[in-house]
């Protein structure tokens, strides 16, 4: 079974600084997707960034980037120039490639990010 | 374009009762997944519906059942409620083989 582990229950960062959230996962599959979702107090889960396992290049979305280490099964999220609006729960998630019978997301336990003035 | 909507927003039920939660997918999406998120935890997959059939199911008892309608909207039913069923229930919609699932704001269920 696939598992996703986030070992940092809480993190804090100063506004405009950079922070890295960690995620490791376990799978026997070779093709899969990895995601970082953000869940603000409004509860709506928002996709921040995704990474396809077959791509060696790390994904980047504006201030958000990932460090994907496939052999180590590690997938960290770096937030640059942190803003107050980045404060939220961040979840790392995994899924295998969509198919007829398997396309669920497996989530980690989350990291609460606080942004300090 | 309306995103994923869920109703009700909050719900309080008593142990042993039954509850129905509703989800309308994002326009054009044909697949609906349900997740349970206990306080302080990540979402746990309950099941997924496509073409009105349950396509995949997580480790949840038969007390949890669902339905998908021809317009792709979906219901989650929970029978014989337990205190441990108190959680945020999230609905997510997608195209059948797309990578991204779009989430609704959730229904907060409290069982007393």
PDB file of C-alpha atoms in Angstrom, chain A:
ATOM      1  CA  UNK A   1       0.000   0.000   0.000  1.00  0.00           C
ATOM      2  CA  UNK A   2       1.114   3.503  -0.719  1.00  0.00           C
ATOM      3  CA  UNK A   3       1.859   5.760   2.231  1.00  0.00           C
ATOM      4  CA  UNK A   4       2.707   9.446   2.502  1.00  0.00           C
ATOM      5  CA  UNK A   5       4.582  10.855   5.493  1.00  0.00           C
ATOM      6  CA  UNK A   6       4.895  14.473   6.557  1.00  0.00           C
ATOM      7  CA  UNK A   7       7.169  14.653   9.585  1.00  0.00           C
ATOM      8  CA  UNK A   8       6.706  18.359  10.319  1.00  0.00           C
ATOM      9  CA  UNK A   9       3.364  18.983  12.073  1.00  0.00           C
ATOM     10  CA  UNK A  10       4.040  22.732  12.200  1.00  0.00           C
ATOM     11  CA  UNK A  11       6.402  25.178  10.546  1.00  0.00           C
ATOM     12  CA  UNK A  12       6.779  28.935  10.753  1.00  0.00           C
ATOM     13  CA  UNK A  13       8.411  31.450   8.443  1.00  0.00           C
ATOM     14  CA  UNK A  14       8.958  35.177   8.433  1.00  0.00           C
ATOM     15  CA  UNK A  15       7.164  37.129   5.756  1.00  0.00           C
ATOM     16  CA  UNK A  16       9.299  37.394   2.591  1.00  0.00           C
ATOM     17  CA  UNK A  17      11.534  34.521   3.694  1.00  0.00           C
ATOM     18  CA  UNK A  18      11.774  31.004   2.247  1.00  0.00           C
ATOM     19  CA  UNK A  19      10.488  27.814   3.854  1.00  0.00           C
ATOM     20  CA  UNK A  20      10.680  24.151   2.855  1.00  0.00           C
ATOM     21  CA  UNK A  21       8.084  21.556   3.781  1.00  0.00           C
ATOM     22  CA  UNK A  22       9.100  17.891   3.718  1.00  0.00           C
ATOM     23  CA  UNK A  23       7.306  14.837   2.400  1.00  0.00           C
ATOM     24  CA  UNK A  24       8.342  11.229   1.886  1.00  0.00           C
ATOM     25  CA  UNK A  25       6.292   8.477   0.339  1.00  0.00           C
ATOM     26  CA  UNK A  26       6.411   4.773  -0.191  1.00  0.00           C
ATOM     27  CA  UNK A  27       5.314   3.014  -3.359  1.00  0.00           C
ATOM     28  CA  UNK A  28       6.260   0.123  -5.587  1.00  0.00           C
ATOM     29  CA  UNK A  29       4.911   1.879  -8.670  1.00  0.00           C
ATOM     30  CA  UNK A  30       7.192   3.547 -11.203  1.00  0.00           C
ATOM     31  CA  UNK A  31       4.653   5.951 -12.686  1.00  0.00           C
ATOM     32  CA  UNK A  32       2.651   8.227 -10.436  1.00  0.00           C
ATOM     33  CA  UNK A  33       1.803  11.817  -9.584  1.00  0.00           C
ATOM     34  CA  UNK A  34       2.729  13.793  -6.500  1.00  0.00           C
ATOM     35  CA  UNK A  35       0.898  16.882  -5.334  1.00  0.00           C
ATOM     36  CA  UNK A  36       0.993  19.607  -2.763  1.00  0.00           C
ATOM     37  CA  UNK A  37      -2.402  20.881  -1.665  1.00  0.00           C
ATOM     38  CA  UNK A  38      -3.106  23.912   0.476  1.00  0.00           C
ATOM     39  CA  UNK A  39      -6.047  23.981   2.883  1.00  0.00           C
ATOM     40  CA  UNK A  40      -6.719  27.435   4.371  1.00  0.00           C
ATOM     41  CA  UNK A  41      -9.142  27.970   7.268  1.00  0.00           C
ATOM     42  CA  UNK A  42     -11.939  28.157   4.690  1.00  0.00           C
ATOM     43  CA  UNK A  43     -11.350  24.352   4.378  1.00  0.00           C
ATOM     44  CA  UNK A  44     -11.311  24.272   0.565  1.00  0.00           C
ATOM     45  CA  UNK A  45      -8.421  22.145  -0.657  1.00  0.00           C
ATOM     46  CA  UNK A  46      -6.471  23.975  -3.374  1.00  0.00           C
ATOM     47  CA  UNK A  47      -3.877  22.400  -5.649  1.00  0.00           C
ATOM     48  CA  UNK A  48      -0.549  24.210  -5.321  1.00  0.00           C
ATOM     49  CA  UNK A  49       1.746  22.173  -7.537  1.00  0.00           C
ATOM     50  CA  UNK A  50       2.061  18.737  -9.121  1.00  0.00           C
ATOM     51  CA  UNK A  51       4.934  16.557 -10.260  1.00  0.00           C
ATOM     52  CA  UNK A  52       4.825  13.625 -12.673  1.00  0.00           C
ATOM     53  CA  UNK A  53       7.236  10.898 -11.580  1.00  0.00           C
ATOM     54  CA  UNK A  54       8.547  10.327 -15.109  1.00  0.00           C
ATOM     55  CA  UNK A  55       9.725  13.936 -15.348  1.00  0.00           C
ATOM     56  CA  UNK A  56      13.190  14.583 -13.979  1.00  0.00           C
ATOM     57  CA  UNK A  57      12.739  18.342 -13.978  1.00  0.00           C
ATOM     58  CA  UNK A  58      11.348  19.756 -10.762  1.00  0.00           C
ATOM     59  CA  UNK A  59       7.990  21.509 -11.092  1.00  0.00           C
ATOM     60  CA  UNK A  60       7.710  25.244 -10.461  1.00  0.00           C
ATOM     61  CA  UNK A  61       4.648  27.457 -10.073  1.00  0.00           C
ATOM     62  CA  UNK A  62       5.541  31.088  -9.396  1.00  0.00           C
ATOM     63  CA  UNK A  63       6.835  31.222  -5.789  1.00  0.00           C
ATOM     64  CA  UNK A  64       6.311  27.489  -5.271  1.00  0.00           C
ATOM     65  CA  UNK A  65       8.791  24.839  -6.354  1.00  0.00           C
ATOM     66  CA  UNK A  66       9.479  21.227  -5.491  1.00  0.00           C
ATOM     67  CA  UNK A  67      12.549  19.115  -4.945  1.00  0.00           C
ATOM     68  CA  UNK A  68      11.633  15.677  -6.282  1.00  0.00           C
ATOM     69  CA  UNK A  69      14.068  12.892  -5.458  1.00  0.00           C
ATOM     70  CA  UNK A  70      12.566   9.740  -6.971  1.00  0.00           C
ATOM     71  CA  UNK A  71      15.173   7.285  -5.706  1.00  0.00           C
ATOM     72  CA  UNK A  72      14.875   8.634  -2.185  1.00  0.00           C
ATOM     73  CA  UNK A  73      11.072   8.891  -2.498  1.00  0.00           C
ATOM     74  CA  UNK A  74      11.210  12.449  -1.289  1.00  0.00           C
ATOM     75  CA  UNK A  75       9.071  15.371  -2.433  1.00  0.00           C
ATOM     76  CA  UNK A  76       9.613  18.685  -0.650  1.00  0.00           C
ATOM     77  CA  UNK A  77       7.869  22.001  -1.277  1.00  0.00           C
ATOM     78  CA  UNK A  78       9.757  25.281  -1.230  1.00  0.00           C
ATOM     79  CA  UNK A  79       7.837  28.511  -0.793  1.00  0.00           C
ATOM     80  CA  UNK A  80       9.832  31.615  -1.667  1.00  0.00           C
ATOM     81  CA  UNK A  81       9.017  35.182  -0.630  1.00  0.00           C
ATOM     82  CA  UNK A  82       6.410  33.905   1.842  1.00  0.00           C
ATOM     83  CA  UNK A  83       3.223  35.940   2.148  1.00  0.00           C
ATOM     84  CA  UNK A  84       0.605  36.142   4.873  1.00  0.00           C
ATOM     85  CA  UNK A  85      -1.836  34.426   2.528  1.00  0.00           C
ATOM     86  CA  UNK A  86       0.402  31.355   2.442  1.00  0.00           C
ATOM     87  CA  UNK A  87      -0.591  30.506   6.021  1.00  0.00           C
ATOM     88  CA  UNK A  88      -2.533  27.246   5.836  1.00  0.00           C
ATOM     89  CA  UNK A  89      -2.328  23.479   6.211  1.00  0.00           C
ATOM     90  CA  UNK A  90      -0.258  21.918   3.460  1.00  0.00           C
ATOM     91  CA  UNK A  91      -0.834  18.330   2.423  1.00  0.00           C
ATOM     92  CA  UNK A  92       1.404  16.167   0.324  1.00  0.00           C
ATOM     93  CA  UNK A  93      -0.535  13.664  -1.786  1.00  0.00           C
ATOM     94  CA  UNK A  94       0.172  10.754  -4.097  1.00  0.00           C
ATOM     95  CA  UNK A  95      -1.748   8.962  -6.785  1.00  0.00           C
ATOM     96  CA  UNK A  96      -0.891   6.402  -9.406  1.00  0.00           C
ATOM     97  CA  UNK A  97      -1.698   7.193 -13.025  1.00  0.00           C
ATOM     98  CA  UNK A  98      -5.456   7.308 -13.583  1.00  0.00           C
ATOM     99  CA  UNK A  99      -6.989   4.046 -14.634  1.00  0.00           C
ATOM    100  CA  UNK A 100     -10.348   2.326 -14.666  1.00  0.00           C
ATOM    101  CA  UNK A 101     -10.021   1.177 -11.086  1.00  0.00           C
ATOM    102  CA  UNK A 102      -7.496   3.283  -9.292  1.00  0.00           C
ATOM    103  CA  UNK A 103      -7.287   7.037  -9.123  1.00  0.00           C
ATOM    104  CA  UNK A 104      -7.639   7.884  -5.451  1.00  0.00           C
ATOM    105  CA  UNK A 105      -5.432  10.406  -3.698  1.00  0.00           C
ATOM    106  CA  UNK A 106      -3.404   9.283  -0.675  1.00  0.00           C
ATOM    107  CA  UNK A 107      -2.633  12.176   1.668  1.00  0.00           C
ATOM    108  CA  UNK A 108      -0.099  12.808   4.379  1.00  0.00           C
ATOM    109  CA  UNK A 109      -1.091  14.164   7.780  1.00  0.00           C
ATOM    110  CA  UNK A 110      -0.289  17.740   6.858  1.00  0.00           C
ATOM    111  CA  UNK A 111       2.004  20.555   7.940  1.00  0.00           C
ATOM    112  CA  UNK A 112       0.556  23.709   9.436  1.00  0.00           C
ATOM    113  CA  UNK A 113       2.446  26.737   8.118  1.00  0.00           C
ATOM    114  CA  UNK A 114       2.425  29.992  10.049  1.00  0.00           C
ATOM    115  CA  UNK A 115       3.672  33.181   8.439  1.00  0.00           C
ATOM    116  CA  UNK A 116       5.006  35.771  10.872  1.00  0.00           C
ATOM    117  CA  UNK A 117       5.149  39.510  10.294  1.00  0.00           C
TER     118      UNK A 117
END
